[in-house]
Short mmCIF file of C-alpha atoms and ligand atoms in Angstrom, two decimals:
data_model
loop_
_atom_site.label_atom_id
_atom_site.label_comp_id
_atom_site.label_asym_id
_atom_site.label_seq_id
_atom_site.Cartn_x
_atom_site.Cartn_y
_atom_site.Cartn_z
CA MET A 744 -62.05 -63.08 -37.52
CA ASP A 745 -59.33 -65.22 -39.10
CA LYS A 746 -56.70 -63.62 -36.88
CA ILE A 747 -58.77 -64.33 -33.78
CA VAL A 748 -59.43 -67.93 -34.81
CA SER A 749 -55.74 -68.46 -35.41
CA LEU A 750 -54.68 -66.83 -32.11
CA CYS A 751 -57.25 -68.96 -30.26
CA LYS A 752 -55.82 -72.13 -31.74
CA ARG A 753 -52.17 -71.14 -31.29
CA ARG A 754 -52.59 -70.14 -27.65
CA GLY A 755 -54.92 -72.91 -26.50
CA ILE A 756 -58.03 -70.78 -26.14
CA ILE A 757 -60.43 -72.51 -28.56
CA PHE A 758 -59.76 -75.46 -30.93
CA PRO A 759 -61.88 -76.98 -33.70
CA SER A 760 -63.41 -80.11 -32.19
CA SER A 761 -62.39 -83.66 -33.19
CA GLU A 762 -59.61 -82.34 -35.38
CA ILE A 763 -57.70 -85.63 -35.52
CA TYR A 764 -60.72 -87.07 -37.36
CA GLY A 765 -60.93 -84.09 -39.70
CA GLY A 766 -63.18 -82.00 -37.46
CA ILE A 767 -66.94 -81.93 -37.08
CA GLY A 768 -68.58 -78.88 -38.60
CA SER A 769 -68.89 -75.97 -36.22
CA SER A 770 -68.10 -77.77 -32.98
CA TYR A 771 -65.38 -76.25 -30.86
CA ASP A 772 -63.44 -77.26 -27.76
CA TYR A 773 -62.23 -74.72 -25.22
CA GLY A 774 -58.60 -75.16 -24.24
CA HIS A 775 -57.02 -74.17 -20.92
CA TYR A 776 -57.08 -70.39 -21.39
CA GLY A 777 -60.48 -70.54 -23.08
CA VAL A 778 -61.94 -72.38 -20.09
CA LEU A 779 -60.53 -69.74 -17.75
CA LEU A 780 -61.83 -66.91 -19.96
CA LYS A 781 -65.34 -68.32 -20.43
CA ASN A 782 -65.53 -69.19 -16.71
CA ASN A 783 -64.74 -65.54 -15.95
CA VAL A 784 -67.49 -64.38 -18.32
CA LYS A 785 -69.98 -66.68 -16.60
CA ALA A 786 -68.73 -65.71 -13.13
CA GLU A 787 -69.24 -62.01 -13.94
CA TRP A 788 -72.78 -62.80 -15.13
CA TRP A 789 -73.54 -64.68 -11.89
CA ARG A 790 -71.96 -61.86 -9.89
CA ALA A 791 -74.17 -59.22 -11.53
CA LEU A 792 -77.35 -61.24 -11.02
CA LEU A 793 -76.84 -63.14 -7.78
CA GLN A 794 -74.18 -61.45 -5.71
CA GLU A 795 -75.04 -57.84 -6.49
CA ARG A 796 -78.85 -58.34 -6.15
CA ASP A 797 -81.12 -60.08 -3.69
CA ASP A 798 -84.08 -60.74 -5.99
CA VAL A 799 -82.51 -63.43 -8.21
CA VAL A 800 -81.96 -67.11 -7.37
CA ALA A 801 -80.04 -69.84 -9.20
CA LEU A 802 -81.02 -73.07 -10.96
CA ASP A 803 -79.24 -75.85 -12.84
CA SER A 804 -81.91 -77.94 -14.54
CA ALA A 805 -81.58 -81.10 -16.64
CA ILE A 806 -80.79 -80.94 -20.34
CA ILE A 807 -83.35 -83.67 -21.10
CA GLN A 808 -86.78 -82.58 -19.88
CA HIS A 809 -90.15 -84.31 -20.17
CA PRO A 810 -91.06 -84.24 -23.90
CA ARG A 811 -94.37 -82.48 -23.13
CA THR A 812 -92.22 -79.46 -22.22
CA TRP A 813 -91.57 -78.78 -25.89
CA GLU A 814 -95.18 -79.25 -26.89
CA ALA A 815 -96.23 -76.71 -24.28
CA SER A 816 -93.47 -74.26 -25.11
CA GLY A 817 -94.32 -74.29 -28.81
CA HIS A 818 -90.88 -75.58 -29.84
CA LEU A 819 -92.15 -78.87 -31.26
CA ALA A 820 -94.52 -77.12 -33.64
CA GLY A 821 -92.76 -73.87 -34.26
CA PHE A 822 -89.00 -73.97 -33.58
CA THR A 823 -88.17 -74.31 -37.24
CA ASP A 824 -86.09 -72.69 -39.94
CA PRO A 825 -87.08 -72.80 -43.61
CA LEU A 826 -84.72 -75.09 -45.51
CA VAL A 827 -83.96 -75.74 -49.17
CA ASP A 828 -81.84 -78.54 -50.65
CA CYS A 829 -79.84 -78.31 -53.85
CA ARG A 830 -80.41 -81.48 -55.92
CA THR A 831 -77.12 -80.88 -57.76
CA CYS A 832 -74.55 -80.22 -55.04
CA LYS A 833 -76.59 -81.84 -52.21
CA ARG A 834 -76.02 -78.88 -49.94
CA ARG A 835 -78.63 -77.44 -47.60
CA TYR A 836 -79.36 -73.78 -47.13
CA ARG A 837 -81.62 -71.61 -45.02
CA ALA A 838 -84.28 -70.40 -47.41
CA ASP A 839 -84.45 -67.01 -45.68
CA LYS A 840 -80.63 -66.56 -45.75
CA LEU A 841 -79.73 -67.63 -49.31
CA GLU A 842 -77.65 -64.48 -49.67
CA ASP A 843 -75.31 -65.80 -46.91
CA GLY A 844 -74.96 -69.26 -48.55
CA GLN A 845 -72.39 -70.43 -51.09
CA CYS A 846 -73.19 -72.81 -53.91
CA GLY A 847 -71.11 -76.03 -53.82
CA GLU A 848 -70.24 -75.82 -57.52
CA LYS A 849 -67.44 -73.79 -59.11
CA PRO A 850 -67.42 -70.93 -59.87
CA SER A 851 -69.04 -70.47 -56.48
CA LYS A 852 -72.15 -68.28 -56.47
CA ARG A 853 -75.12 -67.71 -54.22
CA PRO A 854 -77.35 -70.82 -54.08
CA GLY A 855 -79.78 -70.70 -56.97
CA GLN A 856 -77.59 -68.42 -59.11
CA GLY A 857 -75.30 -71.04 -60.67
CA PRO A 858 -76.23 -72.59 -64.04
CA ASN A 859 -76.65 -76.07 -62.48
CA CYS A 860 -78.37 -75.05 -59.25
CA ASP A 861 -81.56 -77.01 -58.70
CA LEU A 862 -83.17 -75.93 -55.45
CA THR A 863 -86.11 -77.74 -53.84
CA GLU A 864 -89.15 -75.94 -52.48
CA SER A 865 -88.62 -74.51 -49.01
CA ARG A 866 -89.77 -76.72 -46.13
CA ASN A 867 -89.70 -76.25 -42.40
CA PHE A 868 -86.97 -78.03 -40.46
CA ASN A 869 -87.22 -78.41 -36.67
CA LEU A 870 -83.99 -77.35 -34.96
CA MET A 871 -84.32 -79.60 -31.93
CA PHE A 872 -82.01 -82.62 -31.62
CA GLN A 873 -83.97 -85.76 -31.01
CA THR A 874 -82.82 -88.87 -29.17
CA THR A 875 -84.35 -91.72 -27.22
CA VAL A 876 -84.23 -92.69 -23.57
CA GLY A 877 -84.20 -96.27 -22.29
CA PRO A 878 -83.51 -99.57 -24.03
CA VAL A 879 -86.61 -99.62 -26.28
CA GLN A 880 -86.84 -97.20 -29.14
CA ASP A 881 -90.52 -96.50 -29.59
CA GLU A 882 -92.57 -93.38 -29.90
CA GLY A 883 -92.86 -92.92 -26.14
CA SER A 884 -89.08 -92.90 -25.67
CA THR A 885 -88.40 -89.87 -27.88
CA VAL A 886 -86.87 -86.91 -26.05
CA PHE A 887 -85.15 -83.70 -27.09
CA LEU A 888 -81.95 -81.96 -26.08
CA ARG A 889 -83.09 -78.58 -24.78
CA PRO A 890 -82.84 -75.79 -27.37
CA GLU A 891 -82.88 -73.14 -24.60
CA THR A 892 -82.27 -73.23 -20.86
CA ALA A 893 -85.36 -71.09 -20.22
CA GLN A 894 -87.94 -73.89 -20.14
CA GLY A 895 -86.23 -75.63 -17.20
CA ILE A 896 -86.87 -72.46 -15.24
CA PHE A 897 -90.62 -72.45 -15.98
CA LEU A 898 -90.90 -76.14 -15.05
CA ASN A 899 -89.39 -75.37 -11.66
CA PHE A 900 -91.30 -72.13 -11.01
CA LYS A 901 -93.64 -73.81 -8.51
CA HIS A 902 -90.71 -75.13 -6.42
CA TYR A 903 -89.27 -71.65 -6.23
CA LEU A 904 -92.55 -70.14 -5.01
CA GLN A 905 -92.56 -72.76 -2.26
CA PHE A 906 -88.97 -72.85 -1.06
CA SER A 907 -87.32 -69.55 -1.95
CA ARG A 908 -89.74 -67.24 -0.09
CA LYS A 909 -89.52 -64.90 -3.07
CA LYS A 910 -92.48 -63.07 -4.52
CA PRO A 911 -92.70 -61.23 -7.82
CA PRO A 912 -90.71 -59.33 -8.87
CA PHE A 913 -87.97 -61.97 -8.67
CA GLY A 914 -85.81 -63.88 -11.11
CA ILE A 915 -84.47 -67.41 -11.62
CA ALA A 916 -81.15 -67.61 -13.44
CA GLN A 917 -79.40 -70.51 -15.10
CA VAL A 918 -76.28 -71.15 -17.16
CA GLY A 919 -75.90 -74.27 -19.27
CA LYS A 920 -75.62 -76.02 -22.59
CA SER A 921 -78.32 -75.76 -25.24
CA PHE A 922 -78.50 -77.58 -28.55
CA ARG A 923 -79.86 -76.52 -31.93
CA ASN A 924 -79.45 -78.37 -35.20
CA GLU A 925 -78.62 -75.13 -37.01
CA ILE A 926 -78.79 -75.44 -40.79
CA THR A 927 -75.97 -73.00 -41.34
CA PRO A 928 -73.73 -72.84 -38.28
CA GLY A 929 -70.54 -70.84 -38.68
CA ASN A 930 -68.45 -67.81 -37.92
CA PHE A 931 -66.38 -69.64 -35.31
CA VAL A 932 -68.23 -69.89 -31.97
CA PHE A 933 -70.85 -67.36 -33.03
CA ARG A 934 -73.33 -69.97 -34.28
CA MET A 935 -72.80 -73.54 -33.16
CA ARG A 936 -75.01 -76.57 -32.72
CA GLU A 937 -73.94 -76.98 -29.10
CA PHE A 938 -73.50 -73.79 -27.10
CA GLU A 939 -73.88 -72.30 -23.66
CA GLN A 940 -76.59 -69.88 -22.60
CA MET A 941 -76.87 -67.56 -19.62
CA GLU A 942 -80.58 -66.93 -19.14
CA MET A 943 -82.78 -65.38 -16.50
CA GLU A 944 -86.55 -65.39 -16.27
CA PHE A 945 -87.67 -62.42 -14.20
CA PHE A 946 -91.25 -62.89 -12.91
CA VAL A 947 -93.18 -59.67 -12.33
CA PRO A 948 -96.72 -58.49 -11.55
CA PRO A 949 -98.35 -57.97 -14.99
CA ASP A 950 -98.67 -54.20 -14.59
CA GLU A 951 -94.91 -53.89 -13.89
CA ALA A 952 -93.79 -55.72 -17.06
CA ASP A 953 -93.02 -52.62 -19.13
CA GLN A 954 -90.96 -50.96 -16.43
CA TRP A 955 -88.90 -54.11 -15.79
CA TYR A 956 -88.38 -54.59 -19.54
CA GLU A 957 -86.82 -51.13 -19.69
CA PHE A 958 -84.76 -51.86 -16.57
CA TRP A 959 -83.30 -55.14 -17.87
CA LYS A 960 -82.51 -53.75 -21.32
CA GLN A 961 -80.40 -51.03 -19.77
CA SER A 962 -78.90 -53.23 -17.10
CA ARG A 963 -77.74 -55.89 -19.54
CA TYR A 964 -76.34 -53.29 -21.97
CA ASP A 965 -74.42 -51.69 -19.08
CA TRP A 966 -72.97 -55.07 -18.05
CA TYR A 967 -71.02 -55.34 -21.33
CA LEU A 968 -69.83 -51.75 -21.07
CA LYS A 969 -68.64 -52.26 -17.50
CA LEU A 970 -66.60 -55.25 -18.66
CA GLY A 971 -64.84 -53.08 -21.19
CA ILE A 972 -66.74 -53.50 -24.47
CA ARG A 973 -66.28 -50.25 -26.38
CA GLU A 974 -69.45 -48.18 -26.49
CA ASP A 975 -69.15 -47.55 -30.24
CA HIS A 976 -69.20 -51.33 -30.79
CA LEU A 977 -72.35 -51.98 -28.75
CA ARG A 978 -75.98 -51.10 -29.37
CA LEU A 979 -79.52 -51.97 -28.33
CA ARG A 980 -81.80 -52.75 -31.26
CA PRO A 981 -85.55 -53.24 -30.84
CA HIS A 982 -87.03 -56.04 -32.99
CA ASP A 983 -89.46 -55.17 -35.75
CA PRO A 984 -92.89 -56.76 -35.17
CA ASP A 985 -92.25 -59.41 -37.87
CA GLU A 986 -89.03 -60.53 -36.15
CA LEU A 987 -90.65 -61.34 -32.79
CA SER A 988 -90.64 -64.95 -31.52
CA HIS A 989 -94.02 -66.62 -31.01
CA TYR A 990 -93.94 -65.91 -27.25
CA SER A 991 -92.75 -62.31 -27.33
CA SER A 992 -94.64 -59.01 -27.31
CA GLY A 993 -91.39 -57.04 -27.40
CA THR A 994 -87.71 -57.92 -27.78
CA SER A 995 -84.55 -55.86 -27.95
CA ASP A 996 -81.17 -57.29 -28.84
CA VAL A 997 -77.88 -56.18 -27.42
CA GLU A 998 -75.77 -56.22 -30.57
CA TYR A 999 -72.01 -56.17 -30.96
CA LEU A 1000 -70.08 -55.04 -34.00
CA TYR A 1001 -68.29 -58.34 -34.69
CA PRO A 1002 -65.82 -58.54 -37.62
CA ILE A 1003 -68.82 -60.06 -39.49
CA GLY A 1004 -70.95 -56.95 -38.78
CA TRP A 1005 -73.58 -56.06 -36.18
CA GLN A 1006 -74.94 -59.28 -34.68
CA GLU A 1007 -77.01 -60.40 -31.70
CA LEU A 1008 -75.16 -60.91 -28.47
CA GLU A 1009 -78.14 -61.15 -26.15
CA GLY A 1010 -81.93 -60.79 -26.44
CA ILE A 1011 -84.16 -59.19 -23.82
CA ALA A 1012 -87.75 -60.32 -24.33
CA LYS A 1013 -91.16 -59.61 -22.84
CA ARG A 1014 -92.59 -63.13 -22.71
CA GLY A 1015 -95.82 -62.11 -20.93
CA ASP A 1016 -97.52 -65.09 -19.21
CA PHE A 1017 -97.19 -67.26 -22.34
CA ASP A 1018 -94.96 -69.94 -20.82
CA LEU A 1019 -96.63 -70.26 -17.42
CA THR A 1020 -100.06 -70.38 -19.09
CA GLN A 1021 -98.91 -73.13 -21.47
CA HIS A 1022 -97.24 -75.23 -18.78
CA ALA A 1023 -100.21 -74.80 -16.43
CA GLU A 1024 -102.50 -76.07 -19.18
CA PHE A 1025 -100.32 -78.97 -20.32
CA SER A 1026 -99.38 -80.13 -16.80
CA ARG A 1027 -102.79 -79.33 -15.25
CA GLN A 1028 -100.97 -77.66 -12.36
CA ASN A 1029 -101.84 -74.29 -10.95
CA LEU A 1030 -98.80 -72.06 -11.46
CA GLU A 1031 -100.36 -68.87 -10.11
CA TYR A 1032 -98.66 -66.76 -7.51
CA VAL A 1033 -100.90 -66.22 -4.48
CA ASP A 1034 -100.19 -63.30 -2.17
CA THR A 1035 -100.78 -64.66 1.33
CA THR A 1036 -101.57 -61.24 2.81
CA SER A 1037 -103.90 -59.78 0.21
CA GLY A 1038 -105.17 -63.05 -1.27
CA GLU A 1039 -104.44 -61.64 -4.73
CA ARG A 1040 -103.59 -64.33 -7.31
CA TYR A 1041 -102.15 -64.02 -10.79
CA LEU A 1042 -99.83 -65.58 -13.35
CA PRO A 1043 -96.71 -63.44 -13.32
CA HIS A 1044 -95.41 -61.93 -16.54
CA VAL A 1045 -91.82 -62.63 -17.56
CA ILE A 1046 -88.93 -60.48 -18.71
CA GLU A 1047 -86.12 -62.60 -20.09
CA PRO A 1048 -82.53 -61.49 -20.65
CA ALA A 1049 -81.06 -64.40 -22.69
CA ALA A 1050 -77.34 -64.25 -23.43
CA GLY A 1051 -74.89 -66.66 -25.06
CA ALA A 1052 -71.74 -67.44 -23.10
CA ASP A 1053 -69.85 -68.29 -26.30
CA ARG A 1054 -71.03 -65.22 -28.19
CA ALA A 1055 -70.13 -63.04 -25.21
CA THR A 1056 -66.69 -64.67 -24.99
CA LEU A 1057 -66.22 -64.08 -28.73
CA ALA A 1058 -67.28 -60.43 -28.40
CA PHE A 1059 -64.80 -59.89 -25.54
CA LEU A 1060 -62.07 -61.54 -27.63
CA CYS A 1061 -62.87 -59.43 -30.71
CA ASP A 1062 -63.01 -56.25 -28.69
CA ALA A 1063 -59.72 -57.05 -26.97
CA TYR A 1064 -57.69 -58.18 -30.00
CA ASP A 1065 -55.03 -55.65 -30.92
CA GLU A 1066 -51.68 -55.38 -32.65
CA ASP A 1067 -49.03 -52.76 -32.00
CA GLN A 1068 -45.37 -52.20 -32.76
CA ILE A 1069 -42.65 -52.78 -30.19
CA ASP A 1070 -39.00 -52.39 -31.17
CA GLY A 1071 -39.92 -52.87 -34.82
CA ASP A 1072 -41.87 -56.08 -34.11
CA THR A 1073 -45.60 -56.55 -34.33
CA ARG A 1074 -47.01 -57.49 -30.96
CA THR A 1075 -50.37 -59.31 -30.72
CA VAL A 1076 -52.16 -58.44 -27.50
CA LEU A 1077 -55.53 -59.18 -25.95
CA ARG A 1078 -56.57 -56.04 -24.11
CA LEU A 1079 -59.10 -57.85 -21.94
CA HIS A 1080 -60.70 -56.34 -18.86
CA PRO A 1081 -58.56 -57.67 -15.97
CA ALA A 1082 -61.63 -59.37 -14.43
CA LEU A 1083 -62.00 -61.45 -17.61
CA ALA A 1084 -58.33 -62.12 -18.31
CA PRO A 1085 -57.66 -65.89 -18.02
CA VAL A 1086 -54.47 -65.23 -16.03
CA LYS A 1087 -54.17 -62.10 -13.89
CA ALA A 1088 -50.42 -62.12 -13.36
CA ALA A 1089 -47.42 -64.03 -14.63
CA VAL A 1090 -44.43 -64.44 -12.36
CA LEU A 1091 -41.17 -64.49 -14.31
CA PRO A 1092 -37.64 -64.92 -12.98
CA LEU A 1093 -35.26 -62.97 -15.22
CA VAL A 1094 -32.72 -65.81 -15.12
CA LYS A 1095 -32.94 -69.45 -14.04
CA LYS A 1096 -30.33 -69.06 -11.29
CA ASP A 1097 -29.12 -66.87 -8.38
CA GLY A 1098 -32.18 -67.64 -6.25
CA GLN A 1099 -34.56 -65.93 -8.69
CA PRO A 1100 -36.72 -69.02 -9.50
CA GLU A 1101 -37.08 -69.72 -5.75
CA MET A 1102 -38.15 -66.15 -5.02
CA ALA A 1103 -40.56 -66.19 -7.99
CA ARG A 1104 -42.18 -69.40 -6.75
CA GLU A 1105 -42.53 -67.89 -3.27
CA ILE A 1106 -44.45 -64.97 -4.85
CA LEU A 1107 -46.51 -67.37 -6.94
CA THR A 1108 -47.58 -69.28 -3.83
CA GLU A 1109 -48.76 -66.11 -2.14
CA LEU A 1110 -50.59 -64.70 -5.17
CA ARG A 1111 -52.38 -67.90 -6.18
CA GLU A 1112 -54.46 -67.76 -3.02
CA ARG A 1113 -56.09 -64.62 -4.42
CA MET A 1114 -56.09 -64.92 -8.19
CA GLN A 1115 -55.18 -67.05 -11.23
CA VAL A 1116 -51.42 -66.70 -11.70
CA GLU A 1117 -48.85 -68.46 -13.80
CA TYR A 1118 -45.12 -69.17 -13.57
CA ASP A 1119 -42.88 -69.09 -16.63
CA GLU A 1120 -39.10 -69.37 -16.70
CA GLY A 1121 -38.63 -70.63 -20.28
CA GLY A 1122 -36.95 -68.39 -22.90
CA ALA A 1123 -35.93 -64.76 -23.22
CA ILE A 1124 -37.90 -62.35 -21.06
CA GLY A 1125 -39.21 -60.45 -24.10
CA ARG A 1126 -40.70 -63.62 -25.57
CA ARG A 1127 -42.26 -64.50 -22.23
CA TYR A 1128 -43.91 -61.07 -22.09
CA ARG A 1129 -45.28 -61.61 -25.61
CA ARG A 1130 -46.75 -64.98 -24.65
CA GLN A 1131 -48.58 -63.32 -21.77
CA ASP A 1132 -49.72 -60.42 -23.99
CA GLU A 1133 -51.27 -62.92 -26.39
CA ILE A 1134 -53.47 -64.44 -23.70
CA GLY A 1135 -54.28 -61.03 -22.21
CA THR A 1136 -52.41 -61.26 -18.88
CA PRO A 1137 -52.64 -57.70 -17.50
CA TRP A 1138 -49.52 -57.81 -15.32
CA SER A 1139 -46.16 -59.51 -15.52
CA ILE A 1140 -44.07 -59.66 -12.35
CA THR A 1141 -40.36 -59.95 -12.96
CA VAL A 1142 -37.91 -61.13 -10.35
CA ASP A 1143 -34.42 -59.76 -11.16
CA HIS A 1144 -31.00 -59.21 -9.54
CA GLN A 1145 -32.29 -56.28 -7.50
CA SER A 1146 -35.18 -58.39 -6.17
CA ILE A 1147 -32.70 -60.63 -4.36
CA GLN A 1148 -31.12 -57.61 -2.70
CA ASP A 1149 -34.13 -55.48 -1.70
CA ARG A 1150 -37.19 -57.79 -2.09
CA THR A 1151 -38.79 -55.64 -4.77
CA VAL A 1152 -40.03 -56.77 -8.20
CA THR A 1153 -41.06 -55.01 -11.39
CA VAL A 1154 -44.72 -54.99 -12.44
CA ARG A 1155 -45.16 -54.59 -16.20
CA ASP A 1156 -48.51 -53.35 -17.45
CA ARG A 1157 -49.78 -55.13 -20.60
CA ASP A 1158 -51.39 -52.01 -22.11
CA SER A 1159 -49.16 -49.07 -21.13
CA LEU A 1160 -45.99 -51.21 -21.07
CA THR A 1161 -44.85 -49.20 -18.04
CA GLN A 1162 -42.83 -51.02 -15.40
CA VAL A 1163 -42.86 -49.97 -11.76
CA ARG A 1164 -41.00 -51.44 -8.80
CA VAL A 1165 -43.16 -52.77 -5.99
CA ALA A 1166 -42.10 -54.29 -2.67
CA ILE A 1167 -42.97 -57.99 -2.54
CA SER A 1168 -44.73 -57.35 0.78
CA GLU A 1169 -47.12 -54.95 -1.00
CA LEU A 1170 -47.52 -56.85 -4.25
CA ALA A 1171 -50.73 -58.79 -3.48
CA ALA A 1172 -52.52 -55.67 -2.22
CA GLU A 1173 -51.34 -53.68 -5.24
CA LEU A 1174 -52.64 -56.31 -7.70
CA ASP A 1175 -55.95 -56.53 -5.81
CA ARG A 1176 -56.28 -52.76 -6.07
CA ARG A 1177 -55.61 -52.81 -9.80
CA LEU A 1178 -57.98 -55.73 -10.34
CA HIS A 1179 -60.86 -53.85 -8.77
CA ALA A 1180 -60.13 -50.41 -10.26
CA PRO A 1181 -62.50 -49.08 -12.98
CA TRP A 1182 -61.19 -50.07 -16.39
CA GLN A 1183 -61.61 -48.73 -19.91
CA SER A 1184 -60.37 -50.28 -23.12
CA PRO A 1185 -57.22 -48.51 -24.36
CA LYS A 1186 -58.61 -49.22 -27.86
CA LEU A 1187 -61.53 -46.83 -27.23
CA GLY A 1188 -61.73 -44.35 -30.08
CA ALA A 1189 -58.60 -45.82 -31.72
CA ASP A 1190 -60.40 -47.25 -34.76
N1 GAP B 1237 -84.72 -68.28 -24.30
C1 GAP B 1237 -84.62 -67.36 -25.38
C2 GAP B 1237 -83.60 -67.72 -26.36
O1 GAP B 1237 -83.08 -68.82 -26.35
P1 GAP B 1237 -82.27 -66.81 -28.41
O2 GAP B 1237 -82.14 -65.43 -28.93
O3 GAP B 1237 -82.66 -67.90 -29.37
O4 GAP B 1237 -83.30 -66.71 -27.21
C3 GAP B 1237 -80.35 -66.43 -26.70
O5 GAP B 1237 -80.91 -67.23 -27.71
C4 GAP B 1237 -78.86 -66.26 -26.91
O6 GAP B 1237 -78.25 -67.54 -27.05
C5 GAP B 1237 -78.52 -65.52 -28.21
O7 GAP B 1237 -78.57 -64.13 -28.02
C6 GAP B 1237 -77.11 -65.99 -28.45
O8 GAP B 1237 -76.18 -65.24 -27.68
C7 GAP B 1237 -77.13 -67.42 -27.92
N2 GAP B 1237 -77.29 -68.36 -29.06
C8 GAP B 1237 -78.43 -68.71 -29.68
N3 GAP B 1237 -78.19 -69.59 -30.67
C9 GAP B 1237 -76.85 -69.83 -30.67
C10 GAP B 1237 -75.97 -70.65 -31.46
N4 GAP B 1237 -76.45 -71.46 -32.41
N5 GAP B 1237 -74.64 -70.61 -31.17
C11 GAP B 1237 -74.16 -69.82 -30.19
N6 GAP B 1237 -74.94 -69.04 -29.42
C12 GAP B 1237 -76.27 -69.03 -29.64
#
């Protein structure tokens, strides 16, 4: 993980937030290449749900919802972690994860194991961030930053029945920021207090819930494989009954083998009609679906694939990170699926003269209409290749002396390091072809 954190900082992918003020625990800022990478992750998620299906529609709901939302959803009463304080070192720990904590005193031990540790009784701590709206701070002005995007979908369910002309089974998908006052954030962007979720609530007739649960488990697992995650680093793990959230009658996690071990990447849950029932009761609105032909009415059941955009980005980074030896030097390379790579192609004139920069810029102009490309003329060609390898650019296009004579360029492949000559007139089509070809991680089976 340390190597990935350091590469991310060095190459402008992800930085610790507010660093000039000493940082603020577990907040991160995405730099230029990180924005491009995470945007690609989210775009692939939207593609799989919206573009490649016709039974899912999109939503972007507000972060601050009516406070009754969180009463109805159960978050106000039950979205808590057990917390203990140490009276000696003043640190806070999750009572159920003491084995992951570190005592503040030297020699550092697990909380509770040091000679001076003085832990309080465990008490429940609500993870929702609270703030107030409007100029007067009284009880009625208290609101919460959403701890999941899902509830915004349930609040809008009625609108979707009316305008979208969809009937169950259909889904509403949303991507956006969620906030949790995690007691022990950490492991880079794996657990933060402010993070992005990609969630879909799929509303189904109650007797179809089991079959759609199976469908979405497989479909979401396959999505990561298709984007190049190695199969031996990915698994589906069903929750034990004592792990289930208050709303769930069945949950499976897609887990990835991060450098910190197997951890949750995405959860697929059977939420039943819990949420619609609660919101119907608290809002006194009828949220039933009514079939206009048969007159049948029911509260749909919900299957929810809930993924984290940051955790997915981190998994793709971990899976892609590699080092190899070239000419006696260690090369760091991100072997990202081309669809996820922040930059698809770099255009590099071999020298800064003889018409090469002009020809390279001409190519850049043509390619940028189709894909994210970058121009770089600074430094030795080998160092420029390495810079592109470090951000995962799959192809580097070099304009050289021969290019000026016969309008061909070399295309260097990030993974195989092969270079082939391609006519400039065929370059865009060739890159399009490569971008859409099936792809497998060259790291598969290597470790
Ligand atoms: N609506 C259901 C729900 O929110 P969750 O398992 O709590 O379920 C879904 O969250 C996903 O959101 C997780 O699988 C994870 O990828 C991401 N996530 C949750 N908490 C996070 C945190 N503190 N930092 C980064 N990602 C987080």
